[in-house]
PDB file of C-alpha atoms in Angstrom:
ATOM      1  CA  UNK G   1      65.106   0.077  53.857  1.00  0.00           C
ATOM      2  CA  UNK G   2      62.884   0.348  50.874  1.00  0.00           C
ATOM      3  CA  UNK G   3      64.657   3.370  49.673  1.00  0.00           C
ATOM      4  CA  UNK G   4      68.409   3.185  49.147  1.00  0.00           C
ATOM      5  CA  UNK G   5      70.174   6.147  49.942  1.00  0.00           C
ATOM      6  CA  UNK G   6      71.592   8.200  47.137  1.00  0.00           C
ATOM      7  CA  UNK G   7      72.695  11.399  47.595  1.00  0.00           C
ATOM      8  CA  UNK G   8      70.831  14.041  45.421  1.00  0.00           C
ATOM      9  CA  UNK G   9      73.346  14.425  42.956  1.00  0.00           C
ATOM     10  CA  UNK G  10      73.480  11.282  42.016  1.00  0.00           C
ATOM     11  CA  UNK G  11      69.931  10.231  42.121  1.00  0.00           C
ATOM     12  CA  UNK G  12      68.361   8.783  39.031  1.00  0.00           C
ATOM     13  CA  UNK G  13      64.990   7.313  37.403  1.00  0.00           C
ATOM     14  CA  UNK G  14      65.705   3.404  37.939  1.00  0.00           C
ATOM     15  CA  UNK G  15      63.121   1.078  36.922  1.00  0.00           C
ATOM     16  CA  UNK G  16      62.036  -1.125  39.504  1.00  0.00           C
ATOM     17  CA  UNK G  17      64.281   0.497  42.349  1.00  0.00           C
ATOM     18  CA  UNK G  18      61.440   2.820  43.389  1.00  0.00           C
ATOM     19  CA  UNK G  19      57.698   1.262  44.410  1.00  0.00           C
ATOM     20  CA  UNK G  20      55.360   2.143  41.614  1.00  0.00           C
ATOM     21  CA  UNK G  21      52.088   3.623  43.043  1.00  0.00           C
ATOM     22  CA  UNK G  22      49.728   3.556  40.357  1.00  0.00           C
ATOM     23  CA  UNK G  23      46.932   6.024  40.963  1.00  0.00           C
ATOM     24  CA  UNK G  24      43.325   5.058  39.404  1.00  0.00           C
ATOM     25  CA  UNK G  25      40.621   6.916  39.069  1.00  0.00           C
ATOM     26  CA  UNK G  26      37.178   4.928  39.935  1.00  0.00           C
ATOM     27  CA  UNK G  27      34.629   4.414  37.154  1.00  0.00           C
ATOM     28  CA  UNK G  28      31.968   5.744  37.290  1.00  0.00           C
ATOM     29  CA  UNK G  29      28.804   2.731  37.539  1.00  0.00           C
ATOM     30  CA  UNK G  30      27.905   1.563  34.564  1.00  0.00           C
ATOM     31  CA  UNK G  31      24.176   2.285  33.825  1.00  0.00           C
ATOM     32  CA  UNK G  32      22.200  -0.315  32.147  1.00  0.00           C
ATOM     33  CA  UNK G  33      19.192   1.832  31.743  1.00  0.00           C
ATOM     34  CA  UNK G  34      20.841   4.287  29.548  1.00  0.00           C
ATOM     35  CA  UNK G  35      22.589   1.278  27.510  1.00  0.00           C
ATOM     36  CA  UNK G  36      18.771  -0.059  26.572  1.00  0.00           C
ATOM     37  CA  UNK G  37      17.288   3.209  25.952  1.00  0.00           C
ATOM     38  CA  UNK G  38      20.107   3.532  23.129  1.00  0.00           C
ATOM     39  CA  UNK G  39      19.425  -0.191  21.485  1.00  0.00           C
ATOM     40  CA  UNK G  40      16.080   0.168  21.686  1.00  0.00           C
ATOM     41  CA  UNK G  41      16.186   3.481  19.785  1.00  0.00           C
ATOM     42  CA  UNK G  42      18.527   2.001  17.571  1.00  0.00           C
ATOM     43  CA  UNK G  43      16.363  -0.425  16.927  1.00  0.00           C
ATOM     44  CA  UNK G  44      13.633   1.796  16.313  1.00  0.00           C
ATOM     45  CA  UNK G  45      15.639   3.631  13.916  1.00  0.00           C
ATOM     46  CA  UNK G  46      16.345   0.507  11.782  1.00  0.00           C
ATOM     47  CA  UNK G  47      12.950  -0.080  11.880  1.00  0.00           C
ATOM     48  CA  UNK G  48      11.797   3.368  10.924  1.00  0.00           C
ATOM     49  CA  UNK G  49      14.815   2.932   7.710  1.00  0.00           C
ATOM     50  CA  UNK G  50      13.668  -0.538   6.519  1.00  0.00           C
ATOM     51  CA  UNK G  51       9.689   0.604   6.614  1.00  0.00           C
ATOM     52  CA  UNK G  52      10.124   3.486   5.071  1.00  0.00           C
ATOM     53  CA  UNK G  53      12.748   2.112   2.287  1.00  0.00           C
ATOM     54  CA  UNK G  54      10.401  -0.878   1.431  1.00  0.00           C
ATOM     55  CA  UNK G  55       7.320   1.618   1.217  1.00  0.00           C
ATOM     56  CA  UNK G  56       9.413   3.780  -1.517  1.00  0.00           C
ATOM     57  CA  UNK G  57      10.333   0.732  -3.165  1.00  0.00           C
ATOM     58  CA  UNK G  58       6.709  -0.206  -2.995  1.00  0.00           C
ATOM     59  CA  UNK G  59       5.220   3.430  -4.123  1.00  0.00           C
ATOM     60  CA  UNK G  60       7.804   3.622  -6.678  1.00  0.00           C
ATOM     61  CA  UNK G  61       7.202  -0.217  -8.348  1.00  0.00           C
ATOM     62  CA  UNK G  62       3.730   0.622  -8.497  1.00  0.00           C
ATOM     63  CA  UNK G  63       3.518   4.329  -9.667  1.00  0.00           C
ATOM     64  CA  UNK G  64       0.673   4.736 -11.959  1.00  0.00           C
ATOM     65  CA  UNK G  65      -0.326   1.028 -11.558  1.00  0.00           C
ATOM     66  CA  UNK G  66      -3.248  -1.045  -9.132  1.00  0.00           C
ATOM     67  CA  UNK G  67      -1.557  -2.655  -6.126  1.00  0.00           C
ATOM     68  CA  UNK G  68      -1.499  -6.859  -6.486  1.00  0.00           C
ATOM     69  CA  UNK G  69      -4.458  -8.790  -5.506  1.00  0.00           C
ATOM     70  CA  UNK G  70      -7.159  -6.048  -6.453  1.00  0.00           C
ATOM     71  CA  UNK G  71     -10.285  -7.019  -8.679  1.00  0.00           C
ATOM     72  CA  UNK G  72     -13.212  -5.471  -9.820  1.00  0.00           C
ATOM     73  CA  UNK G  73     -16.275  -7.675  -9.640  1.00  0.00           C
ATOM     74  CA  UNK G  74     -14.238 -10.397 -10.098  1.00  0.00           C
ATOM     75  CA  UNK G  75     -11.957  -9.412 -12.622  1.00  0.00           C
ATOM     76  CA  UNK G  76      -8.580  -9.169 -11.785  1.00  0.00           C
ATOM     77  CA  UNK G  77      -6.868  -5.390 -12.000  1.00  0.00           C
ATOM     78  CA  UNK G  78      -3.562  -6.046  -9.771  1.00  0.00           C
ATOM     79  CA  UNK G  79      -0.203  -4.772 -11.250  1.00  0.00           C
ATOM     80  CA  UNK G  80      -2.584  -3.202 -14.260  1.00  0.00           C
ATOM     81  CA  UNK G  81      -2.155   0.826 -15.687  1.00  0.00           C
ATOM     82  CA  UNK G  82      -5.778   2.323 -15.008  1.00  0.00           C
ATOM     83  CA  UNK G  83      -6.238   2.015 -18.873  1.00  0.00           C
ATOM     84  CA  UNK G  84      -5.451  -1.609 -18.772  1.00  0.00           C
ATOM     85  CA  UNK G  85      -7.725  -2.427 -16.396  1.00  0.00           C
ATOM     86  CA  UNK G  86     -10.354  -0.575 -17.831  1.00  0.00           C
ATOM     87  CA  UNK G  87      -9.570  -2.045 -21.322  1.00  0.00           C
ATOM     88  CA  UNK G  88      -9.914  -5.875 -19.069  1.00  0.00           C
ATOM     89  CA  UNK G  89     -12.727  -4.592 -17.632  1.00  0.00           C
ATOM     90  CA  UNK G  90     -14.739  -3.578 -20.773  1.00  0.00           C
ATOM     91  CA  UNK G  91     -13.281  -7.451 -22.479  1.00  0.00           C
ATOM     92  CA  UNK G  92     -14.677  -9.347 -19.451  1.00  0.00           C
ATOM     93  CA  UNK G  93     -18.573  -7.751 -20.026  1.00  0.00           C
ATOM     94  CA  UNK G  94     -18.220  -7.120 -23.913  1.00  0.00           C
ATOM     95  CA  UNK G  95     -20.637  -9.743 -25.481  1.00  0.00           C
ATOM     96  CA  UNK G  96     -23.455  -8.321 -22.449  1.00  0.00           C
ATOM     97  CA  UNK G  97     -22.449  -4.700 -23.529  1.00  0.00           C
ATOM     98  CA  UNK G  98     -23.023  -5.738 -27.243  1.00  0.00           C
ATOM     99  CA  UNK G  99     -26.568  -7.301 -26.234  1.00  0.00           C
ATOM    100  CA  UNK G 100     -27.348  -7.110 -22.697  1.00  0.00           C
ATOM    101  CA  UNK G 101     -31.220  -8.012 -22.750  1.00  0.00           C
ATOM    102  CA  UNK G 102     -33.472  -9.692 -25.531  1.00  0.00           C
ATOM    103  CA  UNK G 103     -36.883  -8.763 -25.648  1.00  0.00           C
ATOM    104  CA  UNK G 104     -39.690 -11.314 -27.202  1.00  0.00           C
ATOM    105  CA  UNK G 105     -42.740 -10.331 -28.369  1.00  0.00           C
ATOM    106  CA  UNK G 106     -45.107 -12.523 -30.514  1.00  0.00           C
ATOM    107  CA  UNK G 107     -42.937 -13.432 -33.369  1.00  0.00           C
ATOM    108  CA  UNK G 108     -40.384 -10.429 -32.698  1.00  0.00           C
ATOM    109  CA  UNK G 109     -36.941 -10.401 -30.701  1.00  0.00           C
ATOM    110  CA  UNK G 110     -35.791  -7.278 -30.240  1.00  0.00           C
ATOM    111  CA  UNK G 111     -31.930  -7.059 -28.069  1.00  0.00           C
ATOM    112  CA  UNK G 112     -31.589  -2.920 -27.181  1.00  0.00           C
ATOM    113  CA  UNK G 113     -28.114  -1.603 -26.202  1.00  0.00           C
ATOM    114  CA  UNK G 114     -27.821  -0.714 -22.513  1.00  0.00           C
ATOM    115  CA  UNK G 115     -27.805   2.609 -23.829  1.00  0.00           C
ATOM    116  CA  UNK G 116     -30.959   2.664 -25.128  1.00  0.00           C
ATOM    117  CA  UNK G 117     -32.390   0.853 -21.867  1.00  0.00           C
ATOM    118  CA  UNK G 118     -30.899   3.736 -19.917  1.00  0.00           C
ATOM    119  CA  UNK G 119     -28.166   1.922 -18.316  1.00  0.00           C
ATOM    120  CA  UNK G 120     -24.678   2.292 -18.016  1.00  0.00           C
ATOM    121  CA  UNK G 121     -21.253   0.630 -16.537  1.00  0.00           C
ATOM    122  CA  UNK G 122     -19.268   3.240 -15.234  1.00  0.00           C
ATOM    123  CA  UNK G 123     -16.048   1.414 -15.142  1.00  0.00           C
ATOM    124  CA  UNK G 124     -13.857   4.390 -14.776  1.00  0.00           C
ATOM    125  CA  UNK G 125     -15.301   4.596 -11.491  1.00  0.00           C
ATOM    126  CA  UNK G 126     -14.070   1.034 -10.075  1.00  0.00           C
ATOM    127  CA  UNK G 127     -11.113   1.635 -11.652  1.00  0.00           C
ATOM    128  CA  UNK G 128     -10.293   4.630 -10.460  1.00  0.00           C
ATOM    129  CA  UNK G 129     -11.211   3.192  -6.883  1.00  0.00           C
ATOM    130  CA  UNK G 130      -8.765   0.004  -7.609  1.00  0.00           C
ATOM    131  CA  UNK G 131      -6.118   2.866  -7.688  1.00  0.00           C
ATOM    132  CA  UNK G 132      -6.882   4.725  -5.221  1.00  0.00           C
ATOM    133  CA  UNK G 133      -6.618   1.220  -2.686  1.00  0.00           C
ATOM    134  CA  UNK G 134      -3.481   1.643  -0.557  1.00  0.00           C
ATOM    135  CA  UNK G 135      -3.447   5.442  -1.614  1.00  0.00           C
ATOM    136  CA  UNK G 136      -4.750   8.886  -0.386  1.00  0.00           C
ATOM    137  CA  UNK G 137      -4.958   8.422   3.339  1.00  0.00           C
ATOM    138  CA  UNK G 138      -1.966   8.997   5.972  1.00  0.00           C
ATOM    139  CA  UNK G 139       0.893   6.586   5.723  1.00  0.00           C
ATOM    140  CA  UNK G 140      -0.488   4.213   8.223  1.00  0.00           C
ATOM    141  CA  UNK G 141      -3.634   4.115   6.980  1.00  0.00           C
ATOM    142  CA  UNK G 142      -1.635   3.499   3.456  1.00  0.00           C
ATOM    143  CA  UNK G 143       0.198   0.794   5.058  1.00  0.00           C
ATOM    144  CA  UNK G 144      -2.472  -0.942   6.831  1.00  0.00           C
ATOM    145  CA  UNK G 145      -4.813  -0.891   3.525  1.00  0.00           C
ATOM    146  CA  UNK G 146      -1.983  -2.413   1.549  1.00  0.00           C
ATOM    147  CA  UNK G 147      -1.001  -5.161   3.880  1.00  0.00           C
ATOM    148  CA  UNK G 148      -4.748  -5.732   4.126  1.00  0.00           C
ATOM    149  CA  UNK G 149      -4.948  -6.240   0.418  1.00  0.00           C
ATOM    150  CA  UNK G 150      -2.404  -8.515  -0.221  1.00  0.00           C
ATOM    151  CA  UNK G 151      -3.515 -10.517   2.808  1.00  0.00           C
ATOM    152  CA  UNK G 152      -7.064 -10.802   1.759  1.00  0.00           C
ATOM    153  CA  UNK G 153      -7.320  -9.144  -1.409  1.00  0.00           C
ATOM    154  CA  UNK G 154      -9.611  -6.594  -2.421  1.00  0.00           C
ATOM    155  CA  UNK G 155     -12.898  -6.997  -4.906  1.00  0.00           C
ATOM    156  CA  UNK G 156     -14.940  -3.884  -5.171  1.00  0.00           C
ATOM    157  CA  UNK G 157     -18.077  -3.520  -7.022  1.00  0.00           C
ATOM    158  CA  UNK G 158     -18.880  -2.606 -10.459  1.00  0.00           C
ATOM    159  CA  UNK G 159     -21.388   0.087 -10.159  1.00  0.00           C
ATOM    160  CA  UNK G 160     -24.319   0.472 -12.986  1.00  0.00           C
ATOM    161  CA  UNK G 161     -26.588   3.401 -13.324  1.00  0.00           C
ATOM    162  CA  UNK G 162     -29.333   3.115 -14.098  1.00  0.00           C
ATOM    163  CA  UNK G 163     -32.221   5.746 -15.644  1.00  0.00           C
ATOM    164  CA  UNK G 164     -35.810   4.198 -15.487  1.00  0.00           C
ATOM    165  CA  UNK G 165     -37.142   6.612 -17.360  1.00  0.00           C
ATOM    166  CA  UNK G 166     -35.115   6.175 -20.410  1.00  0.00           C
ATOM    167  CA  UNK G 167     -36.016   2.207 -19.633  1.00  0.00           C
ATOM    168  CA  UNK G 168     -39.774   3.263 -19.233  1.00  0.00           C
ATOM    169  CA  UNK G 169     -39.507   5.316 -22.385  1.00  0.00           C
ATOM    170  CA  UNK G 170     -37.835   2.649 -24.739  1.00  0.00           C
ATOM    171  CA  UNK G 171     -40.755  -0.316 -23.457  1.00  0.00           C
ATOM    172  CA  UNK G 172     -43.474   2.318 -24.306  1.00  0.00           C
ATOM    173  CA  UNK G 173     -42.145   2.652 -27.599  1.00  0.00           C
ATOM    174  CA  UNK G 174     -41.885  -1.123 -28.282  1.00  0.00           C
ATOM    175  CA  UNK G 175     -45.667  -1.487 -26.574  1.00  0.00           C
ATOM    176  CA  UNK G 176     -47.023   1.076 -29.632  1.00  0.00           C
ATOM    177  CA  UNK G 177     -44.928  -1.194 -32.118  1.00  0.00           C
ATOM    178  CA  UNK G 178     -47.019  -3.865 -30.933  1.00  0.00           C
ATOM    179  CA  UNK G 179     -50.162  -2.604 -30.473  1.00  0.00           C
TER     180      UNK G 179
END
């Protein structure tokens, strides 16, 4: 028999004496769908972390300064304060500043100031558009303008005004001087 008889009173727990009947509940199916949902929103998360860290880092090591790889007609501004680029700026074109143009006339040379020939370098202008590269829009467009600079860099132009009156006004005045 597979059960010895006991009487009741003397019946006891034995190990092994009884067959164990181990009851198990099924599992329900794993689901592989909902297991690569979660790693690939984990791995969007990381993602989303690591962007958004590096772009602090980035905003914060440049705060008041021109993203790398930035020039103005030429002249590097990258990793400059607006007032040191300016101050770059205005070094790079100082002897043309000084004496931009000479005029000849018979035995006369006469060099006017770009002032005085109505024209002017407006280099707060580029540099506050150096700046303002990588800055301003929406974070994407933000990111996409600064990967795009430090791809390919960035030159903008170094805009000069220009009155041609004044101009007309100065050459009329050095016409009577020779007349």
């Amino acid at each position: 028999p597979l059960y010895p008889a006991t009487n009741s009173a003397e019946q006891s727990y034995q190990p092994g004496a009884y067959p164990h009947t181990e009851t198990r509940r099924a599992r329900p199916p794993q689901r592989s769908g909902v297991r690569i949902v979660t790693i690939i929103c984990a791995i969007l998360a990381v993602i989303t972390l690591v962007s958004g860290a590096g772009l602090y880092y980035l905003d914060r090591s440049y705060a008041g300064k021109i993203y790398p790889n930035v020039m103005v007609h030429g002249v590097p501004v990258g990793e400059m304060t607006p007032e040191q680029a300016e101050a770059a700026l205005r070094a790079q074109y100082g002897d043309f500043l000084s004496q931009p143009a000479s005029i000849s006339y018979a035995s006369k040379t006469v060099t006017p100031s770009l002032e005085e020939l109505g024209m002017d370098f407006n280099f707060s202008y580029a540099v506050d558009q150096a700046y303002k590269a990588g800055r301003g829009h929406t974070i994407i467009d933000n990111v996409r303008e600064v990967a795009t600079i430090w791809r390919n860099g960035l030159d903008l132009p170094l805009y000069i005004s220009y009155d041609e009156q004044r101009t007309q006004a100065y050459v009329l005045g050095l016409a009577k001087q020779v007349d």
